[in-house]
Coordinates of N, CA and C in Angstrom, one line a residue:
M1 N 70.9 -45.0 -22.1 CA 69.7 -45.2 -21.4 C 69.3 -43.8 -20.7
T2 N 68.1 -43.4 -21.1 CA 67.5 -42.2 -20.6 C 66.5 -42.3 -19.6
M3 N 66.6 -41.5 -18.5 CA 65.6 -41.6 -17.4 C 64.3 -41.0 -17.8
S4 N 64.2 -39.9 -18.5 CA 63.0 -39.3 -18.8 C 62.6 -39.4 -20.3
T5 N 61.3 -39.7 -20.4 CA 60.8 -39.9 -21.7 C 60.2 -38.4 -22.3
L6 N 60.2 -37.4 -21.4 CA 59.7 -36.1 -21.9 C 58.5 -36.1 -22.6
S7 N 57.6 -37.0 -22.2 CA 56.3 -37.3 -22.8 C 55.3 -36.3 -22.6
D8 N 54.3 -36.3 -23.5 CA 53.2 -35.3 -23.3 C 52.3 -35.7 -22.1
A9 N 52.5 -37.0 -21.6 CA 51.8 -37.4 -20.5 C 52.4 -36.9 -19.1
R10 N 53.2 -36.0 -19.1 CA 53.9 -35.5 -17.9 C 53.0 -34.8 -17.0
T11 N 51.8 -34.5 -17.4 CA 51.0 -33.7 -16.6 C 49.7 -34.4 -16.5
G12 N 48.9 -34.2 -15.4 CA 47.5 -34.8 -15.3 C 47.4 -35.6 -13.9
R13 N 46.6 -36.5 -13.7 CA 46.3 -37.3 -12.5 C 47.3 -38.3 -12.5
L14 N 48.1 -38.4 -11.3 CA 48.9 -39.4 -10.8 C 48.2 -40.3 -9.8
V15 N 48.3 -41.6 -9.9 CA 47.8 -42.5 -8.9 C 48.8 -43.3 -8.3
F16 N 49.2 -43.1 -7.1 CA 50.3 -43.8 -6.4 C 49.8 -45.2 -6.0
T17 N 50.6 -46.2 -6.2 CA 50.4 -47.6 -5.8 C 50.2 -47.7 -4.4
T18 N 51.0 -47.0 -3.6 CA 50.9 -46.8 -2.1 C 51.1 -45.3 -1.8
P19 N 50.6 -44.9 -0.7 CA 50.7 -43.4 -0.4 C 52.2 -43.1 -0.3
P20 N 52.6 -41.9 -0.8 CA 54.0 -41.5 -0.6 C 54.2 -41.3 0.9
P21 N 55.5 -41.7 1.3 CA 55.8 -41.4 2.7 C 55.3 -40.1 3.2
G22 N 54.7 -40.1 4.5 CA 54.2 -38.9 5.1 C 53.0 -38.3 4.5
L23 N 52.4 -38.8 3.5 CA 51.2 -38.3 2.8 C 50.0 -39.2 2.9
A24 N 50.2 -40.4 3.6 CA 49.1 -41.2 3.8 C 47.8 -40.4 4.4
P25 N 46.6 -40.8 4.0 CA 46.2 -42.0 3.2 C 46.1 -41.5 1.6
V26 N 46.5 -40.4 1.2 CA 46.4 -39.9 -0.1 C 47.1 -40.6 -1.2
V27 N 46.5 -41.0 -2.2 CA 47.1 -41.6 -3.3 C 46.9 -40.9 -4.7
D28 N 46.0 -40.0 -4.7 CA 45.6 -39.3 -5.9 C 46.1 -37.8 -5.9
F29 N 47.0 -37.6 -7.0 CA 47.6 -36.2 -7.2 C 47.5 -35.7 -8.5
D30 N 47.5 -34.4 -8.6 CA 47.6 -33.8 -10.0 C 48.9 -33.2 -10.1
L31 N 49.5 -33.5 -11.3 CA 50.9 -33.0 -11.7 C 50.7 -32.0 -12.7
D32 N 51.3 -30.8 -12.4 CA 51.2 -29.7 -13.5 C 52.6 -29.1 -13.6
E33 N 53.0 -28.6 -14.8 CA 54.2 -27.9 -15.0 C 54.1 -26.6 -14.4
V34 N 55.3 -26.1 -13.9 CA 55.4 -24.8 -13.4 C 55.8 -23.9 -14.5
N35 N 54.9 -22.9 -14.9 CA 55.3 -22.1 -16.1 C 56.5 -21.4 -15.9
G36 N 57.3 -21.3 -17.0 CA 58.6 -20.7 -17.1 C 59.8 -21.4 -16.5
V37 N 59.7 -22.6 -16.1 CA 60.8 -23.3 -15.5 C 60.8 -24.7 -16.1
A38 N 61.6 -25.1 -17.0 CA 61.6 -26.3 -17.7 C 62.0 -27.4 -16.6
G39 N 61.3 -28.5 -16.6 CA 61.6 -29.6 -15.6 C 61.1 -29.4 -14.2
L40 N 60.4 -28.4 -14.0 CA 59.8 -28.1 -12.7 C 58.3 -28.4 -12.7
Y41 N 57.8 -29.2 -11.7 CA 56.5 -29.6 -11.7 C 55.9 -29.4 -10.2
A42 N 54.5 -29.1 -10.2 CA 53.9 -29.1 -8.8 C 53.0 -30.3 -8.8
M43 N 53.1 -31.0 -7.7 CA 52.2 -32.2 -7.5 C 51.3 -31.8 -6.3
Q44 N 50.0 -31.8 -6.5 CA 49.1 -31.3 -5.5 C 48.0 -32.4 -5.3
D45 N 47.6 -32.7 -4.1 CA 46.6 -33.8 -3.9 C 45.3 -33.3 -4.6
A46 N 44.6 -34.5 -5.0 CA 43.4 -34.2 -5.8 C 42.1 -34.4 -4.9
V47 N 42.3 -34.4 -3.6 CA 41.2 -34.7 -2.6 C 41.0 -33.6 -1.8
G48 N 41.6 -32.4 -1.9 CA 41.5 -31.3 -1.1 C 42.2 -31.4 0.3
A49 N 43.2 -32.2 0.3 CA 43.9 -32.3 1.7 C 45.0 -31.2 1.8
D50 N 45.0 -30.3 0.9 CA 46.1 -29.2 0.9 C 47.6 -29.7 1.0
L51 N 47.8 -30.7 0.2 CA 49.2 -31.3 0.1 C 49.8 -30.8 -1.2
R52 N 51.1 -30.4 -1.2 CA 51.7 -30.0 -2.5 C 53.2 -30.3 -2.3
L53 N 53.8 -30.8 -3.3 CA 55.2 -31.1 -3.5 C 55.7 -30.5 -4.7
F54 N 56.9 -30.0 -4.8 CA 57.5 -29.7 -6.0 C 58.4 -30.8 -6.5
L55 N 58.3 -31.1 -7.7 CA 59.2 -32.3 -8.3 C 60.0 -31.7 -9.4
I56 N 61.1 -32.2 -9.6 CA 62.0 -31.8 -10.8 C 62.3 -33.1 -11.6
D57 N 62.5 -32.7 -12.8 CA 63.1 -33.7 -13.7 C 64.5 -33.7 -13.5
P58 N 65.3 -34.7 -13.0 CA 66.6 -34.6 -12.7 C 67.5 -34.3 -14.0
V59 N 67.1 -34.7 -15.2 CA 67.8 -34.4 -16.4 C 68.2 -33.0 -16.4
F60 N 67.3 -32.1 -16.0 CA 67.5 -30.7 -16.2 C 68.4 -30.1 -15.1
F61 N 68.3 -30.7 -13.9 CA 68.9 -29.9 -12.7 C 70.0 -30.8 -12.0
V62 N 70.1 -32.2 -12.2 CA 71.0 -33.1 -11.7 C 71.4 -34.0 -12.7
P63 N 72.1 -33.6 -13.8 CA 72.3 -34.5 -14.9 C 73.2 -35.7 -14.6
E64 N 74.0 -35.6 -13.6 CA 74.8 -36.6 -13.1 C 74.1 -37.8 -12.4
Y65 N 72.8 -37.5 -12.2 CA 72.0 -38.5 -11.3 C 71.6 -39.6 -12.3
S66 N 72.1 -40.9 -11.8 CA 71.8 -42.0 -12.6 C 71.6 -43.3 -11.8
P67 N 70.5 -43.2 -10.9 CA 70.2 -44.4 -10.1 C 69.9 -45.6 -10.9
V68 N 70.1 -46.8 -10.2 CA 69.7 -48.2 -10.8 C 68.5 -48.5 -10.0
F69 N 67.4 -48.8 -10.8 CA 66.2 -49.3 -10.3 C 66.0 -50.8 -10.4
T70 N 65.5 -51.5 -9.4 CA 65.3 -52.8 -9.4 C 64.1 -53.2 -10.2
E71 N 64.0 -54.4 -10.6 CA 62.8 -54.9 -11.4 C 61.6 -54.7 -10.6
E72 N 61.7 -55.0 -9.3 CA 60.5 -54.9 -8.5 C 60.0 -53.4 -8.3
Q73 N 61.0 -52.5 -8.3 CA 60.7 -51.0 -8.2 C 60.0 -50.6 -9.5
L74 N 60.4 -51.0 -10.6 CA 59.8 -50.8 -12.0 C 58.5 -51.4 -12.0
A75 N 58.4 -52.7 -11.6 CA 57.1 -53.4 -11.7 C 56.0 -52.8 -10.8
A76 N 56.4 -52.0 -9.7 CA 55.4 -51.4 -9.0 C 54.5 -50.4 -9.8
V77 N 55.0 -50.0 -10.9 CA 54.1 -49.0 -11.7 C 53.9 -49.7 -13.0
G78 N 54.1 -51.0 -13.0 CA 53.8 -51.7 -14.3 C 54.8 -51.6 -15.4
A79 N 56.0 -51.3 -15.2 CA 57.0 -51.1 -16.2 C 58.0 -52.2 -16.1
D80 N 58.5 -52.6 -17.4 CA 59.5 -53.7 -17.4 C 60.9 -53.1 -17.6
E81 N 61.1 -51.8 -17.9 CA 62.3 -51.3 -18.2 C 62.3 -49.8 -17.9
L82 N 63.4 -49.2 -17.6 CA 63.5 -47.8 -17.2 C 63.0 -46.9 -18.3
E83 N 63.0 -47.1 -19.5 CA 62.5 -46.3 -20.6 C 61.0 -46.1 -20.5
Q84 N 60.4 -47.0 -19.8 CA 58.9 -46.8 -19.7 C 58.4 -45.9 -18.5
V85 N 59.3 -45.3 -17.8 CA 59.0 -44.5 -16.6 C 59.6 -43.1 -16.8
D86 N 58.9 -42.1 -16.1 CA 59.6 -40.9 -16.0 C 60.0 -40.8 -14.5
V87 N 61.2 -40.2 -14.2 CA 61.8 -40.1 -12.9 C 61.8 -38.6 -12.5
Y88 N 61.3 -38.4 -11.3 CA 61.2 -37.1 -10.6 C 61.9 -37.3 -9.2
V89 N 62.4 -36.2 -8.8 CA 62.9 -36.0 -7.4 C 62.2 -34.9 -6.8
V90 N 62.0 -35.0 -5.4 CA 61.2 -34.0 -4.7 C 62.2 -32.9 -4.3
A91 N 61.8 -31.7 -4.5 CA 62.6 -30.4 -4.3 C 62.0 -29.6 -3.1
T92 N 62.8 -29.2 -2.2 CA 62.3 -28.5 -1.0 C 63.3 -27.3 -0.7
L93 N 63.1 -26.6 0.3 CA 64.1 -25.6 0.6 C 64.8 -26.2 1.9
G94 N 66.1 -26.0 1.9 CA 67.0 -26.5 2.9 C 67.0 -25.5 4.1
E95 N 67.8 -25.9 5.2 CA 67.8 -25.1 6.3 C 68.3 -23.6 6.0
A96 N 69.2 -23.4 5.1 CA 69.7 -22.2 4.8 C 68.8 -21.4 3.7
G97 N 67.7 -22.0 3.3 CA 66.8 -21.4 2.3 C 67.2 -21.7 1.0
A98 N 68.1 -22.5 0.7 CA 68.6 -22.8 -0.8 C 67.7 -24.1 -1.1
P99 N 67.5 -24.2 -2.4 CA 66.7 -25.4 -2.8 C 67.6 -26.7 -2.7
V100 N 67.0 -27.8 -2.2 CA 67.7 -29.1 -2.1 C 66.7 -30.1 -2.8
V101 N 67.3 -31.2 -3.2 CA 66.5 -32.2 -3.8 C 66.8 -33.6 -3.1
N102 N 65.8 -34.4 -3.0 CA 65.9 -35.9 -2.5 C 66.3 -36.7 -3.5
L103 N 67.6 -37.1 -3.5 CA 68.0 -38.0 -4.6 C 67.9 -39.6 -4.0
L104 N 67.6 -39.7 -2.7 CA 67.5 -41.1 -2.2 C 66.1 -41.7 -2.4
A105 N 65.1 -41.0 -2.6 CA 63.7 -41.4 -2.8 C 63.0 -40.7 -3.9
P106 N 63.4 -41.2 -5.1 CA 62.8 -40.6 -6.4 C 61.3 -41.1 -6.5
I107 N 60.6 -40.5 -7.4 CA 59.2 -40.9 -7.7 C 59.2 -41.5 -9.2
L108 N 58.7 -42.6 -9.4 CA 58.7 -43.2 -10.7 C 57.2 -43.1 -11.2
V109 N 57.1 -42.6 -12.4 CA 55.7 -42.6 -13.1 C 55.7 -43.3 -14.4
R110 N 54.8 -44.2 -14.5 CA 54.6 -44.8 -15.8 C 53.8 -43.9 -16.6
A111 N 54.3 -43.3 -17.7 CA 53.6 -42.2 -18.4 C 52.3 -42.6 -19.0
V112 N 52.3 -43.9 -19.5 CA 51.1 -44.2 -20.2 C 49.9 -44.6 -19.4
T113 N 50.1 -44.9 -18.0 CA 49.1 -45.2 -17.1 C 48.9 -44.2 -16.0
H114 N 50.0 -43.4 -15.8 CA 50.1 -42.4 -14.8 C 50.2 -43.0 -13.3
A115 N 50.5 -44.3 -13.3 CA 50.7 -45.0 -12.0 C 52.1 -44.5 -11.5
A116 N 52.1 -44.2 -10.3 CA 53.3 -43.7 -9.5 C 53.6 -44.4 -8.4
T117 N 54.8 -44.4 -7.9 CA 55.4 -44.8 -6.7 C 56.7 -44.0 -6.3
Q118 N 56.9 -44.0 -5.0 CA 58.2 -43.4 -4.5 C 59.0 -44.5 -4.0
V119 N 60.2 -44.6 -4.4 CA 61.0 -45.7 -4.1 C 62.2 -45.2 -3.3
I120 N 62.8 -46.1 -2.5 CA 64.0 -45.8 -1.7 C 65.0 -46.6 -2.4
L121 N 66.1 -45.9 -2.7 CA 67.3 -46.5 -3.5 C 68.3 -47.0 -2.5
D122 N 69.0 -48.0 -3.0 CA 70.2 -48.6 -2.4 C 71.3 -47.6 -2.8
G123 N 72.3 -47.4 -1.9 CA 73.5 -46.8 -2.3 C 73.5 -45.5 -1.4
D124 N 74.5 -44.7 -1.9 CA 74.8 -43.4 -1.1 C 74.1 -42.1 -1.7
W125 N 73.0 -42.2 -2.2 CA 72.4 -41.0 -2.7 C 71.9 -40.1 -1.5
P126 N 72.2 -38.8 -1.6 CA 71.9 -37.9 -0.4 C 70.3 -37.6 -0.4
L127 N 69.9 -37.5 0.9 CA 68.6 -37.1 1.1 C 68.4 -35.6 0.8
R128 N 69.3 -34.9 1.0 CA 69.2 -33.3 0.7 C 70.5 -32.9 -0.1
A129 N 70.4 -33.0 -1.4 CA 71.4 -32.6 -2.3 C 71.2 -31.0 -2.7
E130 N 72.3 -30.3 -2.6 CA 72.0 -28.9 -3.0 C 71.7 -28.8 -4.6
L131 N 70.7 -28.0 -4.9 CA 70.2 -27.9 -6.2 C 71.0 -26.7 -6.9
V132 N 71.4 -26.9 -8.1 CA 72.1 -25.8 -8.9 C 71.3 -25.6 -10.1
A133 N 71.3 -24.3 -10.5 CA 70.5 -23.8 -11.6 C 70.9 -24.6 -12.9
P134 N 70.0 -24.9 -13.7 CA 70.2 -25.8 -15.1 C 71.0 -24.9 -15.9
E135 N 71.9 -25.5 -16.7 CA 72.7 -24.9 -17.7 C 71.9 -24.6 -18.9
G136 N 72.2 -23.5 -19.6 CA 71.5 -23.2 -20.9 C 70.7 -22.1 -20.7

């Protein structure tokens, strides 16, 4: 089972089913690839609120990441199975200035509709996992 479809629909307008935590009331965002870095994306609000997050495709940076999503979490974006969604994690700079990723609260995107939601996982996924450079 693969988390990423690596679809052509990975860029464009995302519409969150509910505002991402800390970004309310904004639900409309534009997702664009960051040139020169496979698997890195910039998500910026589409309403001029000056909100921007960096998202990564964990397949490139955290290959061991294999969360289990509930039927309810998938249904929030209209998906029946994991293969119907792209999974992203939010990347930020940690206290020491090194990049970290939030593995506890991934963003699910239904590629065909661009419906998105941020979910909180059960389990021991770290909120701030150190990011390592992708292999290859």
